[in-house]
Amino acid sequence: MEITIRIDELNNKLKSKFFIVILSNEENLKKCIENNIAGFPETDNGIWAYLDINEGDYVSFYYNGRIFNLYKVEKKLIPEYYRKSNNSIGNEKYDPVPLNNGDKWRAIITRKGNIYFPYRLTLKLLEKTDFLTSLVFKSGFERFGINLIPRVSLKKSHFQLSLNDINKIFGIESLSVSLRSFTLKDFVEVFSKNKDINKEKFSVENIVDKEIFLQTLIKRILEASIYKYKEAIFDKISFDNDSFEFFSEQTVYGGEADIVIANNSENIAFIEVKNGIILKKNGEFTRIGSEAYNQVKSYQDIIDPNKK
């Protein structure tokens, strides 16, 4: 199946989402809370988180088994100091670009150098938490726990929950959901920082070197063009615009799906994103048998007859 989408067809509004931002450093957590800001490092997972989270989305911090506060993202930005990629890694113990109160985040120390936090979100505090115990294994938070445990072990920077989980965690029933137009502005900013890219002719080819970046772009395109896909894929499902949520990597049925589309909290589609060929011309997987098959066996096969 091949579906071509023009930019003027990406007109379905993108709905607010809820993300947990994972911190492994208590010192940096305190500075995030004091300054109403989040920052992501110059790593694949850090860039992925920055691209996945948008203005108008909701975020909470996670550290040591606890959730801290609920915020709404007011702005995404890359400080001018980091517009050149070689400034994102250095020898200083603390990030060179200070926060609002003059504090600086402690850098991530690696053998290749100290990694700083060029990808930033300015936040508006909505709800302060007073949780005294871990939420991970609490009754009613099964979805939270099953996604948290494998992803933290893989050192992910963020993961996504349903908007309904905001009510479970914070008791907020009436939630303001922002609707935003489709944009590639953040993709252009991130990848023109690291590559010689023509901003007027930005294309998918500029980001396919990493699957996680590609899946974030595809998730955004799917959400903005859902009605174009409805007839082809969702013809048996009755839905309205407000009932849909689009999730990044979710733990489902003992595995992980790159993108999950849910309708009124019920998963209806699992999508596996690849940035290379996974089938030979004879229909065999290019990966070693069971590894590839187990990854996609529960998905509906929409691969075209020519095995492209």
PDB file of C-alpha atoms in Angstrom:
ATOM      1  CA  MET A   1       0.000   0.000   0.000  1.00  0.00           C
ATOM      2  CA  GLU A   2       1.310   3.433  -0.912  1.00  0.00           C
ATOM      3  CA  ILE A   3      -0.403   6.671   0.087  1.00  0.00           C
ATOM      4  CA  THR A   4       0.908  10.001  -1.106  1.00  0.00           C
ATOM      5  CA  ILE A   5       0.221  13.049   1.055  1.00  0.00           C
ATOM      6  CA  ARG A   6       0.526  16.677   0.002  1.00  0.00           C
ATOM      7  CA  ILE A   7       1.384  19.315   2.576  1.00  0.00           C
ATOM      8  CA  ASP A   8      -2.039  20.952   2.128  1.00  0.00           C
ATOM      9  CA  GLU A   9      -3.678  17.682   3.194  1.00  0.00           C
ATOM     10  CA  LEU A  10      -2.012  17.745   6.612  1.00  0.00           C
ATOM     11  CA  ASN A  11      -4.867  19.771   8.039  1.00  0.00           C
ATOM     12  CA  ASN A  12      -6.120  17.699  10.950  1.00  0.00           C
ATOM     13  CA  LYS A  13      -5.100  19.510  14.148  1.00  0.00           C
ATOM     14  CA  LEU A  14      -2.502  17.931  16.441  1.00  0.00           C
ATOM     15  CA  LYS A  15      -3.905  17.332  19.930  1.00  0.00           C
ATOM     16  CA  SER A  16      -2.133  17.849  23.257  1.00  0.00           C
ATOM     17  CA  LYS A  17      -0.257  14.829  24.633  1.00  0.00           C
ATOM     18  CA  PHE A  18       1.125  13.814  28.037  1.00  0.00           C
ATOM     19  CA  PHE A  19       4.777  12.885  28.536  1.00  0.00           C
ATOM     20  CA  ILE A  20       6.917  11.773  31.457  1.00  0.00           C
ATOM     21  CA  VAL A  21      10.438  13.250  31.354  1.00  0.00           C
ATOM     22  CA  ILE A  22      12.961  10.997  33.082  1.00  0.00           C
ATOM     23  CA  LEU A  23      15.799  12.447  35.170  1.00  0.00           C
ATOM     24  CA  SER A  24      18.628  10.453  36.704  1.00  0.00           C
ATOM     25  CA  ASN A  25      20.219  13.387  38.533  1.00  0.00           C
ATOM     26  CA  GLU A  26      18.516  14.870  41.613  1.00  0.00           C
ATOM     27  CA  GLU A  27      20.542  18.083  41.402  1.00  0.00           C
ATOM     28  CA  ASN A  28      19.274  18.766  37.886  1.00  0.00           C
ATOM     29  CA  LEU A  29      15.717  17.819  38.873  1.00  0.00           C
ATOM     30  CA  LYS A  30      15.664  20.516  41.547  1.00  0.00           C
ATOM     31  CA  LYS A  31      16.902  23.103  39.063  1.00  0.00           C
ATOM     32  CA  CYS A  32      14.216  22.083  36.536  1.00  0.00           C
ATOM     33  CA  ILE A  33      11.522  22.519  39.202  1.00  0.00           C
ATOM     34  CA  GLU A  34      12.883  25.845  40.478  1.00  0.00           C
ATOM     35  CA  ASN A  35      13.096  27.299  36.960  1.00  0.00           C
ATOM     36  CA  ASN A  36      10.019  25.704  35.329  1.00  0.00           C
ATOM     37  CA  ILE A  37      12.149  24.307  32.532  1.00  0.00           C
ATOM     38  CA  ALA A  38      13.114  20.971  30.996  1.00  0.00           C
ATOM     39  CA  GLY A  39      16.243  20.254  28.993  1.00  0.00           C
ATOM     40  CA  PHE A  40      17.384  17.369  26.811  1.00  0.00           C
ATOM     41  CA  PRO A  41      20.977  16.398  26.001  1.00  0.00           C
ATOM     42  CA  GLU A  42      22.795  16.189  22.700  1.00  0.00           C
ATOM     43  CA  THR A  43      22.094  12.459  22.370  1.00  0.00           C
ATOM     44  CA  ASP A  44      19.796  10.444  20.117  1.00  0.00           C
ATOM     45  CA  ASN A  45      17.276   9.957  22.922  1.00  0.00           C
ATOM     46  CA  GLY A  46      17.519  13.598  23.958  1.00  0.00           C
ATOM     47  CA  ILE A  47      16.821  14.856  20.436  1.00  0.00           C
ATOM     48  CA  TRP A  48      14.013  12.310  20.091  1.00  0.00           C
ATOM     49  CA  ALA A  49      12.314  13.618  23.243  1.00  0.00           C
ATOM     50  CA  TYR A  50      12.612  17.227  22.066  1.00  0.00           C
ATOM     51  CA  LEU A  51      11.024  16.368  18.700  1.00  0.00           C
ATOM     52  CA  ASP A  52       8.308  14.213  20.250  1.00  0.00           C
ATOM     53  CA  ILE A  53       7.107  16.829  22.769  1.00  0.00           C
ATOM     54  CA  ASN A  54       5.405  19.940  21.401  1.00  0.00           C
ATOM     55  CA  GLU A  55       4.154  23.283  22.609  1.00  0.00           C
ATOM     56  CA  GLY A  56       0.757  22.789  24.266  1.00  0.00           C
ATOM     57  CA  ASP A  57       1.654  19.299  25.528  1.00  0.00           C
ATOM     58  CA  TYR A  58       1.700  18.277  29.200  1.00  0.00           C
ATOM     59  CA  VAL A  59       4.800  16.982  30.986  1.00  0.00           C
ATOM     60  CA  SER A  60       5.759  15.660  34.418  1.00  0.00           C
ATOM     61  CA  PHE A  61       9.192  14.819  35.795  1.00  0.00           C
ATOM     62  CA  TYR A  62      10.101  11.308  36.946  1.00  0.00           C
ATOM     63  CA  TYR A  63      12.902  10.564  39.376  1.00  0.00           C
ATOM     64  CA  ASN A  64      13.593   7.611  41.671  1.00  0.00           C
ATOM     65  CA  GLY A  65      10.104   6.093  41.511  1.00  0.00           C
ATOM     66  CA  ARG A  66       8.181   9.348  41.926  1.00  0.00           C
ATOM     67  CA  ILE A  67       6.306  11.769  39.686  1.00  0.00           C
ATOM     68  CA  PHE A  68       6.936  15.489  40.166  1.00  0.00           C
ATOM     69  CA  ASN A  69       4.363  18.120  39.182  1.00  0.00           C
ATOM     70  CA  LEU A  70       2.280  18.720  36.077  1.00  0.00           C
ATOM     71  CA  TYR A  71       3.327  21.348  33.556  1.00  0.00           C
ATOM     72  CA  LYS A  72       2.159  22.653  30.212  1.00  0.00           C
ATOM     73  CA  VAL A  73       4.807  23.304  27.559  1.00  0.00           C
ATOM     74  CA  GLU A  74       4.806  26.987  26.655  1.00  0.00           C
ATOM     75  CA  LYS A  75       7.778  27.124  24.291  1.00  0.00           C
ATOM     76  CA  LYS A  76      10.424  24.960  22.636  1.00  0.00           C
ATOM     77  CA  LEU A  77      13.798  26.567  22.051  1.00  0.00           C
ATOM     78  CA  ILE A  78      17.454  26.021  21.267  1.00  0.00           C
ATOM     79  CA  PRO A  79      19.594  28.793  22.820  1.00  0.00           C
ATOM     80  CA  GLU A  80      21.677  30.759  20.327  1.00  0.00           C
ATOM     81  CA  TYR A  81      24.860  29.380  21.916  1.00  0.00           C
ATOM     82  CA  TYR A  82      23.877  25.889  20.698  1.00  0.00           C
ATOM     83  CA  ARG A  83      22.937  26.744  17.132  1.00  0.00           C
ATOM     84  CA  LYS A  84      26.273  25.183  16.175  1.00  0.00           C
ATOM     85  CA  SER A  85      26.506  21.514  17.100  1.00  0.00           C
ATOM     86  CA  ASN A  86      30.111  21.628  18.327  1.00  0.00           C
ATOM     87  CA  ASN A  87      29.013  23.713  21.346  1.00  0.00           C
ATOM     88  CA  SER A  88      26.826  20.898  22.738  1.00  0.00           C
ATOM     89  CA  ILE A  89      29.731  18.833  24.041  1.00  0.00           C
ATOM     90  CA  GLY A  90      32.731  20.205  25.938  1.00  0.00           C
ATOM     91  CA  ASN A  91      34.911  19.990  29.018  1.00  0.00           C
ATOM     92  CA  GLU A  92      32.943  22.135  31.472  1.00  0.00           C
ATOM     93  CA  LYS A  93      31.364  20.382  34.438  1.00  0.00           C
ATOM     94  CA  TYR A  94      28.164  22.432  34.096  1.00  0.00           C
ATOM     95  CA  ASP A  95      26.093  23.450  31.080  1.00  0.00           C
ATOM     96  CA  PRO A  96      27.491  26.820  29.858  1.00  0.00           C
ATOM     97  CA  VAL A  97      24.042  28.353  29.231  1.00  0.00           C
ATOM     98  CA  PRO A  98      22.457  29.345  32.577  1.00  0.00           C
ATOM     99  CA  LEU A  99      18.815  28.978  33.595  1.00  0.00           C
ATOM    100  CA  ASN A 100      16.494  31.832  34.609  1.00  0.00           C
ATOM    101  CA  ASN A 101      17.874  32.113  38.156  1.00  0.00           C
ATOM    102  CA  GLY A 102      21.509  31.764  37.092  1.00  0.00           C
ATOM    103  CA  ASP A 103      21.802  28.061  37.960  1.00  0.00           C
ATOM    104  CA  LYS A 104      23.403  25.640  35.534  1.00  0.00           C
ATOM    105  CA  TRP A 105      22.611  21.979  34.930  1.00  0.00           C
ATOM    106  CA  ARG A 106      25.318  19.451  35.731  1.00  0.00           C
ATOM    107  CA  ALA A 107      26.645  18.009  32.475  1.00  0.00           C
ATOM    108  CA  ILE A 108      26.494  14.318  31.571  1.00  0.00           C
ATOM    109  CA  ILE A 109      30.079  13.055  31.793  1.00  0.00           C
ATOM    110  CA  THR A 110      31.191  10.609  29.075  1.00  0.00           C
ATOM    111  CA  ARG A 111      34.515   9.465  27.632  1.00  0.00           C
ATOM    112  CA  LYS A 112      33.892  11.618  24.546  1.00  0.00           C
ATOM    113  CA  GLY A 113      33.315  14.733  26.643  1.00  0.00           C
ATOM    114  CA  ASN A 114      30.696  16.384  28.825  1.00  0.00           C
ATOM    115  CA  ILE A 115      27.260  16.518  27.232  1.00  0.00           C
ATOM    116  CA  TYR A 116      25.115  19.633  27.718  1.00  0.00           C
ATOM    117  CA  PHE A 117      21.376  20.338  27.310  1.00  0.00           C
ATOM    118  CA  PRO A 118      20.691  22.444  24.196  1.00  0.00           C
ATOM    119  CA  TYR A 119      17.071  21.313  23.625  1.00  0.00           C
ATOM    120  CA  ARG A 120      14.828  23.131  26.086  1.00  0.00           C
ATOM    121  CA  LEU A 121      11.170  23.481  27.054  1.00  0.00           C
ATOM    122  CA  THR A 122       9.860  26.427  29.046  1.00  0.00           C
ATOM    123  CA  LEU A 123       7.004  25.232  31.260  1.00  0.00           C
ATOM    124  CA  LYS A 124       3.969  26.554  33.099  1.00  0.00           C
ATOM    125  CA  LEU A 125       3.322  24.879  36.455  1.00  0.00           C
ATOM    126  CA  LEU A 126      -0.275  23.609  36.700  1.00  0.00           C
ATOM    127  CA  GLU A 127      -0.252  21.221  39.651  1.00  0.00           C
ATOM    128  CA  LYS A 128       2.302  20.548  42.373  1.00  0.00           C
ATOM    129  CA  THR A 129       2.574  16.994  43.667  1.00  0.00           C
ATOM    130  CA  ASP A 130       2.774  15.834  47.254  1.00  0.00           C
ATOM    131  CA  PHE A 131       3.264  12.115  46.569  1.00  0.00           C
ATOM    132  CA  LEU A 132       5.261  10.461  49.328  1.00  0.00           C
ATOM    133  CA  THR A 133       5.468   6.974  47.811  1.00  0.00           C
ATOM    134  CA  SER A 134       6.287   5.468  44.442  1.00  0.00           C
ATOM    135  CA  LEU A 135       3.434   5.368  41.946  1.00  0.00           C
ATOM    136  CA  VAL A 136       4.899   2.683  39.737  1.00  0.00           C
ATOM    137  CA  PHE A 137       3.178  -0.361  41.239  1.00  0.00           C
ATOM    138  CA  LYS A 138       0.124   1.345  42.708  1.00  0.00           C
ATOM    139  CA  SER A 139      -3.307   0.000  41.764  1.00  0.00           C
ATOM    140  CA  GLY A 140      -4.601   1.802  38.686  1.00  0.00           C
ATOM    141  CA  PHE A 141      -1.139   2.650  37.386  1.00  0.00           C
ATOM    142  CA  GLU A 142      -0.445  -0.601  35.538  1.00  0.00           C
ATOM    143  CA  ARG A 143      -0.024   1.146  32.195  1.00  0.00           C
ATOM    144  CA  PHE A 144       2.447   3.527  33.801  1.00  0.00           C
ATOM    145  CA  GLY A 145       4.526   0.730  35.312  1.00  0.00           C
ATOM    146  CA  ILE A 146       4.601  -1.551  32.295  1.00  0.00           C
ATOM    147  CA  ASN A 147       5.884   1.264  30.096  1.00  0.00           C
ATOM    148  CA  LEU A 148       8.252   2.734  32.661  1.00  0.00           C
ATOM    149  CA  ILE A 149      10.277  -0.313  33.660  1.00  0.00           C
ATOM    150  CA  PRO A 150      11.572  -1.490  30.241  1.00  0.00           C
ATOM    151  CA  ARG A 151      12.141   2.034  28.975  1.00  0.00           C
ATOM    152  CA  VAL A 152      14.144   3.254  31.961  1.00  0.00           C
ATOM    153  CA  SER A 153      16.291   0.148  31.689  1.00  0.00           C
ATOM    154  CA  LEU A 154      17.020   1.189  28.097  1.00  0.00           C
ATOM    155  CA  LYS A 155      17.908   4.718  29.285  1.00  0.00           C
ATOM    156  CA  LYS A 156      15.099   6.467  27.433  1.00  0.00           C
ATOM    157  CA  SER A 157      14.643  10.174  28.096  1.00  0.00           C
ATOM    158  CA  HIS A 158      10.844  10.232  27.976  1.00  0.00           C
ATOM    159  CA  PHE A 159       7.722   8.191  27.440  1.00  0.00           C
ATOM    160  CA  GLN A 160       4.114   8.981  26.697  1.00  0.00           C
ATOM    161  CA  LEU A 161       0.935   8.246  28.641  1.00  0.00           C
ATOM    162  CA  SER A 162      -2.705   8.859  27.798  1.00  0.00           C
ATOM    163  CA  LEU A 163      -4.293  12.212  28.588  1.00  0.00           C
ATOM    164  CA  ASN A 164      -6.684  10.173  30.764  1.00  0.00           C
ATOM    165  CA  ASP A 165      -3.739   9.345  33.039  1.00  0.00           C
ATOM    166  CA  ILE A 166      -3.494  13.010  34.015  1.00  0.00           C
ATOM    167  CA  ASN A 167      -6.823  12.633  35.808  1.00  0.00           C
ATOM    168  CA  LYS A 168      -5.642   9.390  37.474  1.00  0.00           C
ATOM    169  CA  ILE A 169      -2.419  10.921  38.715  1.00  0.00           C
ATOM    170  CA  PHE A 170      -3.448  14.483  39.513  1.00  0.00           C
ATOM    171  CA  GLY A 171      -7.238  14.286  39.862  1.00  0.00           C
ATOM    172  CA  ILE A 172      -7.783  16.865  37.116  1.00  0.00           C
ATOM    173  CA  GLU A 173     -10.988  16.012  35.275  1.00  0.00           C
ATOM    174  CA  SER A 174     -11.393  19.140  33.155  1.00  0.00           C
ATOM    175  CA  LEU A 175      -8.318  19.414  30.974  1.00  0.00           C
ATOM    176  CA  SER A 176      -7.596  22.128  28.426  1.00  0.00           C
ATOM    177  CA  VAL A 177      -6.581  20.333  25.225  1.00  0.00           C
ATOM    178  CA  SER A 178      -4.713  22.483  22.733  1.00  0.00           C
ATOM    179  CA  LEU A 179      -5.085  21.907  18.999  1.00  0.00           C
ATOM    180  CA  ARG A 180      -2.104  22.907  16.864  1.00  0.00           C
ATOM    181  CA  SER A 181      -1.361  23.003  13.162  1.00  0.00           C
ATOM    182  CA  PHE A 182       1.149  20.634  11.588  1.00  0.00           C
ATOM    183  CA  THR A 183       4.685  22.027  11.505  1.00  0.00           C
ATOM    184  CA  LEU A 184       8.231  20.862  10.786  1.00  0.00           C
ATOM    185  CA  LYS A 185       9.868  23.936  12.345  1.00  0.00           C
ATOM    186  CA  ASP A 186      11.483  21.981  15.196  1.00  0.00           C
ATOM    187  CA  PHE A 187      12.769  19.278  12.838  1.00  0.00           C
ATOM    188  CA  VAL A 188      14.352  21.914  10.611  1.00  0.00           C
ATOM    189  CA  GLU A 189      15.969  23.669  13.602  1.00  0.00           C
ATOM    190  CA  VAL A 190      17.393  20.454  15.036  1.00  0.00           C
ATOM    191  CA  PHE A 191      18.757  18.957  11.842  1.00  0.00           C
ATOM    192  CA  SER A 192      20.054  22.161  10.272  1.00  0.00           C
ATOM    193  CA  LYS A 193      22.083  22.529  13.502  1.00  0.00           C
ATOM    194  CA  ASN A 194      23.867  19.250  12.855  1.00  0.00           C
ATOM    195  CA  LYS A 195      23.909  19.069   9.065  1.00  0.00           C
ATOM    196  CA  ASP A 196      24.229  21.295   6.024  1.00  0.00           C
ATOM    197  CA  ILE A 197      20.507  21.365   5.219  1.00  0.00           C
ATOM    198  CA  ASN A 198      18.578  23.669   2.922  1.00  0.00           C
ATOM    199  CA  LYS A 199      15.772  24.885   5.194  1.00  0.00           C
ATOM    200  CA  GLU A 200      13.580  25.634   2.181  1.00  0.00           C
ATOM    201  CA  LYS A 201      13.902  22.068   0.846  1.00  0.00           C
ATOM    202  CA  PHE A 202      13.836  20.022   4.057  1.00  0.00           C
ATOM    203  CA  SER A 203      12.816  16.425   3.349  1.00  0.00           C
ATOM    204  CA  VAL A 204      12.355  13.075   5.059  1.00  0.00           C
ATOM    205  CA  GLU A 205      15.754  12.031   3.693  1.00  0.00           C
ATOM    206  CA  ASN A 206      17.379  14.491   6.125  1.00  0.00           C
ATOM    207  CA  ILE A 207      16.358  12.424   9.184  1.00  0.00           C
ATOM    208  CA  VAL A 208      16.171   8.757   8.183  1.00  0.00           C
ATOM    209  CA  ASP A 209      19.534   7.863   9.707  1.00  0.00           C
ATOM    210  CA  LYS A 210      17.734   7.234  13.034  1.00  0.00           C
ATOM    211  CA  GLU A 211      14.479   5.269  13.233  1.00  0.00           C
ATOM    212  CA  ILE A 212      13.308   7.089  16.360  1.00  0.00           C
ATOM    213  CA  PHE A 213      13.413  10.448  14.552  1.00  0.00           C
ATOM    214  CA  LEU A 214      11.584   8.978  11.575  1.00  0.00           C
ATOM    215  CA  GLN A 215       8.863   7.434  13.737  1.00  0.00           C
ATOM    216  CA  THR A 216       8.237  10.791  15.446  1.00  0.00           C
ATOM    217  CA  LEU A 217       7.809  12.456  12.055  1.00  0.00           C
ATOM    218  CA  ILE A 218       5.524   9.674  10.828  1.00  0.00           C
ATOM    219  CA  LYS A 219       3.420   9.879  14.008  1.00  0.00           C
ATOM    220  CA  ARG A 220       2.947  13.594  13.434  1.00  0.00           C
ATOM    221  CA  ILE A 221       2.027  13.080   9.761  1.00  0.00           C
ATOM    222  CA  LEU A 222      -0.438  10.302  10.606  1.00  0.00           C
ATOM    223  CA  GLU A 223      -2.208  12.465  13.168  1.00  0.00           C
ATOM    224  CA  ALA A 224      -2.402  15.407  10.766  1.00  0.00           C
ATOM    225  CA  SER A 225      -3.798  13.244   7.959  1.00  0.00           C
ATOM    226  CA  ILE A 226      -5.943  10.722   9.849  1.00  0.00           C
ATOM    227  CA  TYR A 227      -8.998  11.244   7.678  1.00  0.00           C
ATOM    228  CA  LYS A 228      -7.027  10.448   4.548  1.00  0.00           C
ATOM    229  CA  TYR A 229      -6.170   7.072   6.068  1.00  0.00           C
ATOM    230  CA  LYS A 230      -9.621   6.401   7.491  1.00  0.00           C
ATOM    231  CA  GLU A 231     -11.055   4.839   4.345  1.00  0.00           C
ATOM    232  CA  ALA A 232      -7.979   2.723   3.708  1.00  0.00           C
ATOM    233  CA  ILE A 233      -7.276   1.410   7.195  1.00  0.00           C
ATOM    234  CA  PHE A 234     -10.047   2.321   9.648  1.00  0.00           C
ATOM    235  CA  ASP A 235     -13.120   1.643   7.492  1.00  0.00           C
ATOM    236  CA  LYS A 236     -14.736  -0.569  10.166  1.00  0.00           C
ATOM    237  CA  ILE A 237     -14.190   1.849  13.037  1.00  0.00           C
ATOM    238  CA  SER A 238     -16.557   4.652  13.889  1.00  0.00           C
ATOM    239  CA  PHE A 239     -14.776   7.620  15.447  1.00  0.00           C
ATOM    240  CA  ASP A 240     -14.702  11.354  15.761  1.00  0.00           C
ATOM    241  CA  ASN A 241     -11.716  13.677  15.819  1.00  0.00           C
ATOM    242  CA  ASP A 242     -11.550  14.107  19.599  1.00  0.00           C
ATOM    243  CA  SER A 243     -11.416  10.381  20.340  1.00  0.00           C
ATOM    244  CA  PHE A 244      -7.959   9.740  18.882  1.00  0.00           C
ATOM    245  CA  GLU A 245      -4.584   9.618  20.611  1.00  0.00           C
ATOM    246  CA  PHE A 246      -1.261   8.896  18.932  1.00  0.00           C
ATOM    247  CA  PHE A 247       1.415   7.319  21.141  1.00  0.00           C
ATOM    248  CA  SER A 248       5.153   6.917  20.744  1.00  0.00           C
ATOM    249  CA  GLU A 249       6.671   3.542  21.679  1.00  0.00           C
ATOM    250  CA  GLN A 250       4.292   1.633  23.889  1.00  0.00           C
ATOM    251  CA  THR A 251       4.634  -1.774  25.541  1.00  0.00           C
ATOM    252  CA  VAL A 252       1.895  -3.952  24.064  1.00  0.00           C
ATOM    253  CA  TYR A 253       1.329  -7.713  24.145  1.00  0.00           C
ATOM    254  CA  GLY A 254       4.790  -8.456  25.474  1.00  0.00           C
ATOM    255  CA  GLY A 255       6.593  -6.320  22.887  1.00  0.00           C
ATOM    256  CA  GLU A 256       6.915  -2.707  21.830  1.00  0.00           C
ATOM    257  CA  ALA A 257       5.118  -0.895  19.030  1.00  0.00           C
ATOM    258  CA  ASP A 258       6.828   2.174  17.555  1.00  0.00           C
ATOM    259  CA  ILE A 259       3.500   3.992  17.176  1.00  0.00           C
ATOM    260  CA  VAL A 260       0.120   3.127  18.696  1.00  0.00           C
ATOM    261  CA  ILE A 261      -3.132   4.705  17.569  1.00  0.00           C
ATOM    262  CA  ALA A 262      -5.853   4.554  20.222  1.00  0.00           C
ATOM    263  CA  ASN A 263      -9.548   5.330  19.945  1.00  0.00           C
ATOM    264  CA  ASN A 264     -11.225   6.228  23.264  1.00  0.00           C
ATOM    265  CA  SER A 265      -8.283   4.590  25.115  1.00  0.00           C
ATOM    266  CA  GLU A 266      -8.600   1.337  23.122  1.00  0.00           C
ATOM    267  CA  ASN A 267      -5.566   0.439  21.000  1.00  0.00           C
ATOM    268  CA  ILE A 268      -6.659   0.008  17.378  1.00  0.00           C
ATOM    269  CA  ALA A 269      -3.436   0.101  15.366  1.00  0.00           C
ATOM    270  CA  PHE A 270       0.210  -0.798  15.946  1.00  0.00           C
ATOM    271  CA  ILE A 271       2.839   0.562  13.588  1.00  0.00           C
ATOM    272  CA  GLU A 272       6.418  -0.604  13.135  1.00  0.00           C
ATOM    273  CA  VAL A 273       8.742   1.976  11.564  1.00  0.00           C
ATOM    274  CA  LYS A 274      11.866   0.906   9.667  1.00  0.00           C
ATOM    275  CA  ASN A 275      14.465   3.079   7.991  1.00  0.00           C
ATOM    276  CA  GLY A 276      15.710   0.214   5.821  1.00  0.00           C
ATOM    277  CA  ILE A 277      14.414  -2.755   3.878  1.00  0.00           C
ATOM    278  CA  ILE A 278      13.180  -5.596   6.128  1.00  0.00           C
ATOM    279  CA  LEU A 279      12.123  -7.997   3.341  1.00  0.00           C
ATOM    280  CA  LYS A 280      14.071  -9.631   0.553  1.00  0.00           C
ATOM    281  CA  LYS A 281      12.497  -9.838  -2.901  1.00  0.00           C
ATOM    282  CA  ASN A 282      11.417 -13.428  -2.206  1.00  0.00           C
ATOM    283  CA  GLY A 283       9.467 -12.287   0.864  1.00  0.00           C
ATOM    284  CA  GLU A 284      11.959 -13.475   3.492  1.00  0.00           C
ATOM    285  CA  PHE A 285      13.011 -11.189   6.324  1.00  0.00           C
ATOM    286  CA  THR A 286      16.453  -9.611   6.075  1.00  0.00           C
ATOM    287  CA  ARG A 287      16.860 -10.063   9.836  1.00  0.00           C
ATOM    288  CA  ILE A 288      17.491 -13.399  11.477  1.00  0.00           C
ATOM    289  CA  GLY A 289      14.177 -15.302  11.433  1.00  0.00           C
ATOM    290  CA  SER A 290      12.524 -15.258  14.841  1.00  0.00           C
ATOM    291  CA  GLU A 291      13.803 -11.814  15.835  1.00  0.00           C
ATOM    292  CA  ALA A 292      12.084 -10.110  12.912  1.00  0.00           C
ATOM    293  CA  TYR A 293       8.992 -12.311  12.856  1.00  0.00           C
ATOM    294  CA  ASN A 294       8.174 -11.900  16.545  1.00  0.00           C
ATOM    295  CA  GLN A 295       8.411  -8.150  16.152  1.00  0.00           C
ATOM    296  CA  VAL A 296       5.681  -7.872  13.529  1.00  0.00           C
ATOM    297  CA  LYS A 297       3.653 -11.102  13.629  1.00  0.00           C
ATOM    298  CA  SER A 298       0.653  -9.545  15.397  1.00  0.00           C
ATOM    299  CA  TYR A 299       0.394  -6.637  12.971  1.00  0.00           C
ATOM    300  CA  GLN A 300      -1.961  -6.598  10.014  1.00  0.00           C
ATOM    301  CA  ASP A 301       0.074  -7.106   6.854  1.00  0.00           C
ATOM    302  CA  ILE A 302      -0.147  -4.025   4.613  1.00  0.00           C
ATOM    303  CA  ILE A 303       3.139  -4.662   2.785  1.00  0.00           C
ATOM    304  CA  ASP A 304       2.669  -4.219  -0.961  1.00  0.00           C
ATOM    305  CA  PRO A 305       2.839  -7.278  -3.279  1.00  0.00           C
ATOM    306  CA  ASN A 306       6.205  -6.199  -4.732  1.00  0.00           C
ATOM    307  CA  LYS A 307       7.774  -6.400  -1.254  1.00  0.00           C
ATOM    308  CA  LYS A 308       9.012  -2.786  -1.373  1.00  0.00           C
TER     309      LYS A 308
END
